[in-house]
mmCIF file of C-alpha atoms in Angstrom:
data_model
loop_
_atom_site.group_PDB
_atom_site.id
_atom_site.type_symbol
_atom_site.label_atom_id
_atom_site.label_comp_id
_atom_site.label_asym_id
_atom_site.label_seq_id
_atom_site.Cartn_x
_atom_site.Cartn_y
_atom_site.Cartn_z
ATOM 1 C CA GLN A 1411 0.000 0.000 0.000
ATOM 2 C CA VAL A 1412 1.006 3.605 -0.385
ATOM 3 C CA GLN A 1413 2.947 5.050 2.515
ATOM 4 C CA LEU A 1414 4.108 8.619 2.969
ATOM 5 C CA VAL A 1415 6.260 9.245 6.023
ATOM 6 C CA GLU A 1416 7.233 12.771 6.998
ATOM 7 C CA SER A 1417 10.222 13.611 9.161
ATOM 8 C CA GLY A 1418 12.327 16.600 10.122
ATOM 9 C CA GLY A 1419 9.869 18.578 12.185
ATOM 10 C CA GLY A 1420 10.774 20.123 15.503
ATOM 11 C CA LEU A 1421 11.098 23.271 17.536
ATOM 12 C CA VAL A 1422 12.957 26.221 16.042
ATOM 13 C CA GLN A 1423 13.306 29.885 16.856
ATOM 14 C CA ALA A 1424 11.815 32.541 14.607
ATOM 15 C CA GLY A 1425 14.147 33.272 11.730
ATOM 16 C CA GLY A 1426 15.512 29.741 11.751
ATOM 17 C CA SER A 1427 15.302 26.949 9.222
ATOM 18 C CA LEU A 1428 14.084 23.376 8.987
ATOM 19 C CA ARG A 1429 14.012 20.820 6.220
ATOM 20 C CA LEU A 1430 11.163 18.358 6.107
ATOM 21 C CA SER A 1431 11.372 15.087 4.236
ATOM 22 C CA CYS A 1432 8.638 12.795 2.980
ATOM 23 C CA ALA A 1433 9.650 9.236 2.136
ATOM 24 C CA ALA A 1434 7.256 7.575 -0.281
ATOM 25 C CA SER A 1435 6.633 3.905 -0.989
ATOM 26 C CA GLY A 1436 3.984 1.833 -2.723
ATOM 27 C CA LEU A 1437 3.540 4.235 -5.613
ATOM 28 C CA THR A 1438 5.443 5.266 -8.713
ATOM 29 C CA PHE A 1439 6.961 8.277 -7.048
ATOM 30 C CA SER A 1440 8.787 9.475 -10.150
ATOM 31 C CA ALA A 1441 5.438 9.819 -11.925
ATOM 32 C CA SER A 1442 3.567 11.432 -9.047
ATOM 33 C CA SER A 1443 2.914 15.068 -8.417
ATOM 34 C CA MET A 1444 3.265 15.879 -4.747
ATOM 35 C CA GLY A 1445 2.176 18.542 -2.341
ATOM 36 C CA TRP A 1446 2.768 19.938 1.122
ATOM 37 C CA PHE A 1447 -0.048 21.112 3.362
ATOM 38 C CA ARG A 1448 -0.195 22.304 6.937
ATOM 39 C CA GLN A 1449 -2.755 22.584 9.684
ATOM 40 C CA ALA A 1450 -2.476 24.831 12.692
ATOM 41 C CA PRO A 1451 -4.557 24.262 15.840
ATOM 42 C CA GLY A 1452 -8.107 25.382 15.328
ATOM 43 C CA LYS A 1453 -7.586 26.109 11.652
ATOM 44 C CA GLU A 1454 -8.345 24.317 8.422
ATOM 45 C CA ARG A 1455 -5.682 22.477 6.501
ATOM 46 C CA GLU A 1456 -4.006 24.827 4.057
ATOM 47 C CA PHE A 1457 -1.907 24.448 0.949
ATOM 48 C CA VAL A 1458 1.809 25.165 1.280
ATOM 49 C CA GLY A 1459 3.132 24.166 -2.114
ATOM 50 C CA SER A 1460 3.350 21.480 -4.765
ATOM 51 C CA ILE A 1461 5.667 20.023 -7.362
ATOM 52 C CA ASN A 1462 5.077 18.034 -10.514
ATOM 53 C CA TRP A 1463 6.693 14.677 -11.278
ATOM 54 C CA SER A 1464 9.843 16.116 -12.790
ATOM 55 C CA GLY A 1465 10.297 19.052 -10.467
ATOM 56 C CA GLY A 1466 9.919 21.421 -13.364
ATOM 57 C CA ARG A 1467 6.676 22.942 -12.157
ATOM 58 C CA LEU A 1468 6.288 24.401 -8.685
ATOM 59 C CA ASN A 1469 3.450 26.187 -6.921
ATOM 60 C CA TYR A 1470 3.575 27.992 -3.582
ATOM 61 C CA ALA A 1471 1.116 29.644 -1.284
ATOM 62 C CA ASP A 1472 1.606 33.389 -1.069
ATOM 63 C CA SER A 1473 2.338 33.076 2.644
ATOM 64 C CA VAL A 1474 5.477 30.987 2.037
ATOM 65 C CA GLN A 1475 6.628 32.235 -1.367
ATOM 66 C CA GLY A 1476 10.288 33.206 -1.212
ATOM 67 C CA ARG A 1477 10.866 31.473 2.134
ATOM 68 C CA PHE A 1478 10.006 27.819 1.429
ATOM 69 C CA THR A 1479 11.372 25.623 -1.336
ATOM 70 C CA ILE A 1480 10.001 22.285 -2.473
ATOM 71 C CA SER A 1481 12.235 19.751 -4.162
ATOM 72 C CA ARG A 1482 12.295 16.062 -4.855
ATOM 73 C CA ASP A 1483 14.762 13.249 -5.412
ATOM 74 C CA ASN A 1484 13.081 10.647 -7.582
ATOM 75 C CA ALA A 1485 15.996 8.240 -7.152
ATOM 76 C CA LYS A 1486 15.356 8.246 -3.393
ATOM 77 C CA ASN A 1487 11.544 8.441 -3.588
ATOM 78 C CA THR A 1488 11.722 11.466 -1.326
ATOM 79 C CA LEU A 1489 10.043 14.861 -1.274
ATOM 80 C CA TYR A 1490 11.541 17.821 0.598
ATOM 81 C CA LEU A 1491 10.373 21.108 2.030
ATOM 82 C CA GLN A 1492 13.128 23.548 2.904
ATOM 83 C CA MET A 1493 11.753 26.198 5.233
ATOM 84 C CA ASN A 1494 13.754 29.346 5.865
ATOM 85 C CA SER A 1495 13.022 32.561 7.745
ATOM 86 C CA LEU A 1496 10.453 30.738 9.819
ATOM 87 C CA LYS A 1497 7.781 32.722 11.624
ATOM 88 C CA PRO A 1498 5.616 31.810 14.612
ATOM 89 C CA GLU A 1499 2.629 31.691 12.258
ATOM 90 C CA ASP A 1500 4.301 28.802 10.420
ATOM 91 C CA THR A 1501 3.635 26.633 13.459
ATOM 92 C CA ALA A 1502 1.519 23.689 12.320
ATOM 93 C CA VAL A 1503 1.462 20.018 11.539
ATOM 94 C CA TYR A 1504 2.915 19.591 8.075
ATOM 95 C CA TYR A 1505 1.637 16.891 5.747
ATOM 96 C CA CYS A 1506 2.876 15.588 2.448
ATOM 97 C CA ALA A 1507 0.367 14.320 -0.067
ATOM 98 C CA ALA A 1508 0.496 12.507 -3.373
ATOM 99 C CA GLY A 1509 -1.503 12.621 -6.543
ATOM 100 C CA SER A 1510 -1.869 16.197 -7.689
ATOM 101 C CA ILE A 1511 -0.253 19.575 -8.072
ATOM 102 C CA ASP A 1512 -3.463 21.400 -7.242
ATOM 103 C CA SER A 1513 -3.840 23.643 -4.207
ATOM 104 C CA ASP A 1514 -7.110 21.952 -3.241
ATOM 105 C CA SER A 1515 -6.551 19.044 -0.882
ATOM 106 C CA LYS A 1516 -9.482 17.098 -2.313
ATOM 107 C CA TYR A 1517 -7.411 16.197 -5.377
ATOM 108 C CA TYR A 1518 -4.784 14.325 -3.370
ATOM 109 C CA ALA A 1519 -5.280 10.606 -2.953
ATOM 110 C CA TYR A 1520 -2.663 9.786 -0.340
ATOM 111 C CA TRP A 1521 -1.498 11.520 2.818
ATOM 112 C CA GLY A 1522 1.232 11.144 5.374
ATOM 113 C CA GLN A 1523 0.691 11.213 9.111
ATOM 114 C CA GLY A 1524 2.211 14.646 9.533
ATOM 115 C CA THR A 1525 5.148 16.144 11.391
ATOM 116 C CA GLN A 1526 4.933 18.958 13.929
ATOM 117 C CA VAL A 1527 6.752 22.216 13.303
ATOM 118 C CA THR A 1528 6.818 24.725 16.141
ATOM 119 C CA VAL A 1529 8.343 28.166 15.723
ATOM 120 C CA SER A 1530 8.987 30.117 18.892
ATOM 121 C CA SER A 1531 9.088 33.903 18.977
#
């Protein structure tokens, strides 16, 4: 079955950086568009960014544009989210998802369990 496993979350001070990873199995990763979403306490899940199968097409939410970078290594079946200049409002559980490049979560067929990112002020 398809498994997406996020890692790399943690506690960081404002202005710091983190890199999240999402290890994929059970799907043809090299042919799959992927996305990152996040959900803060009491808020709806929101789109962070997405990448197509080759990495040649990227989309970002306005709130993270210029600070976050999505990349992928198809040889390692792994998706990445490099997060720089982190802000307290970036605090959330971060999820990777497979199956689309759209910003709407309903188009994604598979989801990871999430990893917590906490940014202290």
